[in-house]
Amino acid sequence: MSDDAIEDFHSYVDNYTSENNCIGENGFGERQKFISRPALTAYWTPEKVNSVLCYQDQWITGNCDIILRDHVIVFSSLVMNSRPENITLFCRAGITDTRLPLDSVPLAYSEAPEATIFREFMKSQWRFCPLTFGREPGTFPVKRDIDPYQIVPVVEKEKLDPQADESEDESVIYKVKLHQDCAYFSDYVVFKEYPRKDRETEQLYQNEATMFSQLGEIQNSFQHIVRHYGSFGQLGKRTIVLEYARGDTLQAFFKNRPPPQSYADRVRFWSNFLGLLKGLEAIQDFTKAHNHNATTYRLKGTHQDIRPQNILVCGSLDDDGYGAPFKFADLGKSHIRMVRNGGIDRPAADQHGNGIMTGPPEVLRDDRTTIMVSFAGDIWSFGGIASEALIWSIWGEHGRMRYQTERNRRTKTTKLAGGNHEGAFHDGDRLLSVVKEWHDKAIQSSEGSGIFTEELSRIILELMLVAEPQDRASKAAVIYQRWTDIQRLMRSQQHRFTLATMPTVRTDPVPAARQLPRSQSASHAPGDRPSGPNQPSRAADVPHYGPIIYASPGARNDPAPGQPGLARSQSTSYTPDSRSPDPNQPSTATEVPHYGSRIYASPMQSLWIPPEDVPPLSEEPSETTVETGLGLTEEGYLPQYPSRVNDQRPRQPTNPSRHFVNHKPPGRQPHGSTSASQSAENGPARDDSRSRYSNVMPGDPGPSNLPPNPLQRSNTMLELPDVDEIWDRCFEGAGSISSFGNLGQLLNRNKKTRDPLIVFPDLKKLLERVKGAKGRDQIFLVDDSVSMMPHLKQLMRVSRVLGYLLKIGEVDPDGFELFFASSAASEANIQKTTRLQVAIEDHSFTEPQCEIGPALDEIVTGVIEKDKPVSIYVLTNGHWDLHDRDPSCGVEGPVGRLTQHIRGGNKQKNWAVVQFIRFYDVKNLNNWKDQRGKRRLEYLDDELTARLEHQLDIVDTRDFNTDVGSILLGAISPKLDRNNTRIPPSQAT
């Protein structure tokens, strides 16, 4: 051939690099063009390779298949230099693409004439060898020293702190965008660069890079520690590539967010926060999963720098931020030690961390002396942050800062005075008494959730903030298990609370229990307090936030001269950064946090701290009192906290009559409107254009007495009920498991359950179709991320109803399987549907994010091994990774495996189906997370098939409040897939 083939390749490389902005940076800071292996693979075909091998009418004895498999980069570089004939030399030398970049002449050719060819190749190879960052270990650099000429594919690079100085600071943080051809992740990452070349900086890099490399071998470790994407050094500058945190630090989170007001938000916050203990558990023993014996060693670690500034808010931020996961960062002061299994533990090397406020008593020092350090120090430091989080969860950032100020004042009276540890949680030997005082006050002020706050306080004070290291919890896993027990306790105890035992929401003055704790040295003279009948009321104009709202009729619009109390009007502006850093500075009106319209559009969502000197007044409820219960209520399953006075929604009747035929039930609104009395969990108002499928019960009006319904559908369509209809008609009185004394009483009660096949006869035809000739395995996969907690009541209801239908229809005689996404390798075989409800209710929905792809993949492996027809129901809201640009979120792989098994085994098309059941907030249909989850699930239903090798449509998506026929048969019947009409009899039989 042909110089034309070579010139065509030259043109392709130039055009591709220009059109795709393939320009990176080498170690000298020079911007250089590059082209990736995927771009080369996309260009070369066997025909093009053979055209080059026939270079200048002389055949180059190369095998195009071997070149395309092992030498595509080598071959491209040679063609670029118009030396394709040298490919045979590289094949003989065994230099494949995996050995690039080539750093030296092969030893066999070091003295041979061919050495010149290799040296020329090493000079020109860099354009084709950019640094790449793959998904799996071994495909990204780990503590690798790279050549100064190698190109790092940085497309964008921005210094996060413009004031950072590369010549002075130990590390500098950059927000970086890597080229999509060279990195599997499409989001921004962080480059943590160590630019200095001194010994201390090198040690920090080695500590952190080594810690991250060890964590990479532990499953799920990066759910609670910032994710690691690689590390490398170039010309003395060390770089660690990490996950980019959109939500800033925990310190900024405390500063800019109000505390959670609802029970669900509190649980979400504490689940995410205490999830950090799993990160500490991974650090505590890197080899925990190994098979140990008396001769093996364990690798144990310590963080040694646990501070709010070193905890990041990562992942998909919710509207309120309480669902975003927290992750540890900055492992530069960490240390890993080697300990013989079963032997005596050794102290860690002191990295001079865990200082200032969060340091434990045993690391007390005000100089640079080296002391003994253990993992117990990390437990104390985390406990200190947890203590501040507890105070923040009640009083917000203002309360947290007051808490710090009080500790600072107390430590100045101890041997810590004048040193670096003022504001610590101890006096040098013991826990400060002020810590316990503030915790007690927080419990008293947690009206409606005192038990919850008390149990959290006990975790902190009994397991973490314990003065003697040997008396603290020895393992982070022990503390996390205690948190899991608390959640189980709260669920099991909810039925013991009644409306009569709950506090009230009032507009009369705040009782003493709600005030912030006072300093013991503070004095409040009665004469300082405003009083008198002429004082204007602030109830209407005081910005308020929180589970309990009080406004003092005695609070003035402006503080009286000399008055130490806090007050502010709505017009007062406040910037948190303007607060004086002096912890001893007295509180002023400007210290009241103002969170800003960037996060909260309404001033009613701001935090109002009542004046310190408001005296305790009458506890008699005012006329505006609103009471609400903790436990199973009409409003939902989760504990209900006192409502705002201006947010009193009418309740739905406890037992609304559902015995009606082809007419609206009592209180139902016409089609197109929503009933004010409708329960949020029961979904939006149903479409009354279809008839209500129901038997006439004694006492019901007969059909002859009803006016004709002009919107009634033709009886050529089956009228199948939705979950709520079956629940109300057939499971009367079947509520939360916790509403009964024990499971036996629940099972006894359910013996009165009416048979849905009698109440709704068309269900028989439906279940026969689902069952088929020989039965069909039924698998439930539940998304157990924290974002599903608000749907817990409806989730239990849907699973219970569907499970019961499948049971009485004998669809799966062996019993169906239940999986949770966080532990899909462990299944529960369910024979009784009440057990299904119990399993879901007792499960902890604490995972920050649902890994739906791996979970579904685990289930598919078992399905293929069992080789029996199956329906997989995935109960989820689709909030898997809201910022992942891949809409399939890993689902494509397992679905592709199923279609391959169906096609390869010559099975019926619907042999295996995946039915997604979508949950969403029915009160806020514009919720962006729900909208994105909806689009993602619709994509899986409508567009995923086109991406599969075997294009079989086995996926369907339905909302949780649609009819059960569409849910059970949607994925099985092609005519029903994405069809919202009712089921024709021909499709159900």
Coordinates of C-alpha atoms in Angstrom, one line a residue, residues 80 90 123 136 238 298 316 326 522 547 701 706 712 728 757 777 831 839 876 879 906 914 917:
M80 CA 2.5 8.0 13.5
F90 CA 8.1 -5.1 19.2
K123 CA 10.5 9.8 22.8
E136 CA -11.1 -1.7 39.2
R238 CA 2.9 14.0 44.9
R298 CA -3.3 -8.0 61.3
S316 CA -26.4 13.4 46.2
F326 CA -20.7 12.1 55.6
A522 CA -23.9 34.1 84.8
P547 CA -40.2 21.0 66.4
P701 CA -76.9 1.4 49.4
L706 CA -77.3 5.1 42.9
Q712 CA -68.1 4.4 34.0
D728 CA -58.9 -1.2 53.3
L757 CA -60.3 -13.4 45.7
D777 CA -40.5 -17.8 41.6
Q831 CA -43.7 -18.4 53.8
A839 CA -38.8 -8.2 58.1
T876 CA -37.4 1.8 45.2
H879 CA -32.7 7.8 44.2
N906 CA -34.2 -20.9 24.1
V914 CA -37.8 -7.2 36.4
I917 CA -42.3 -0.4 41.8

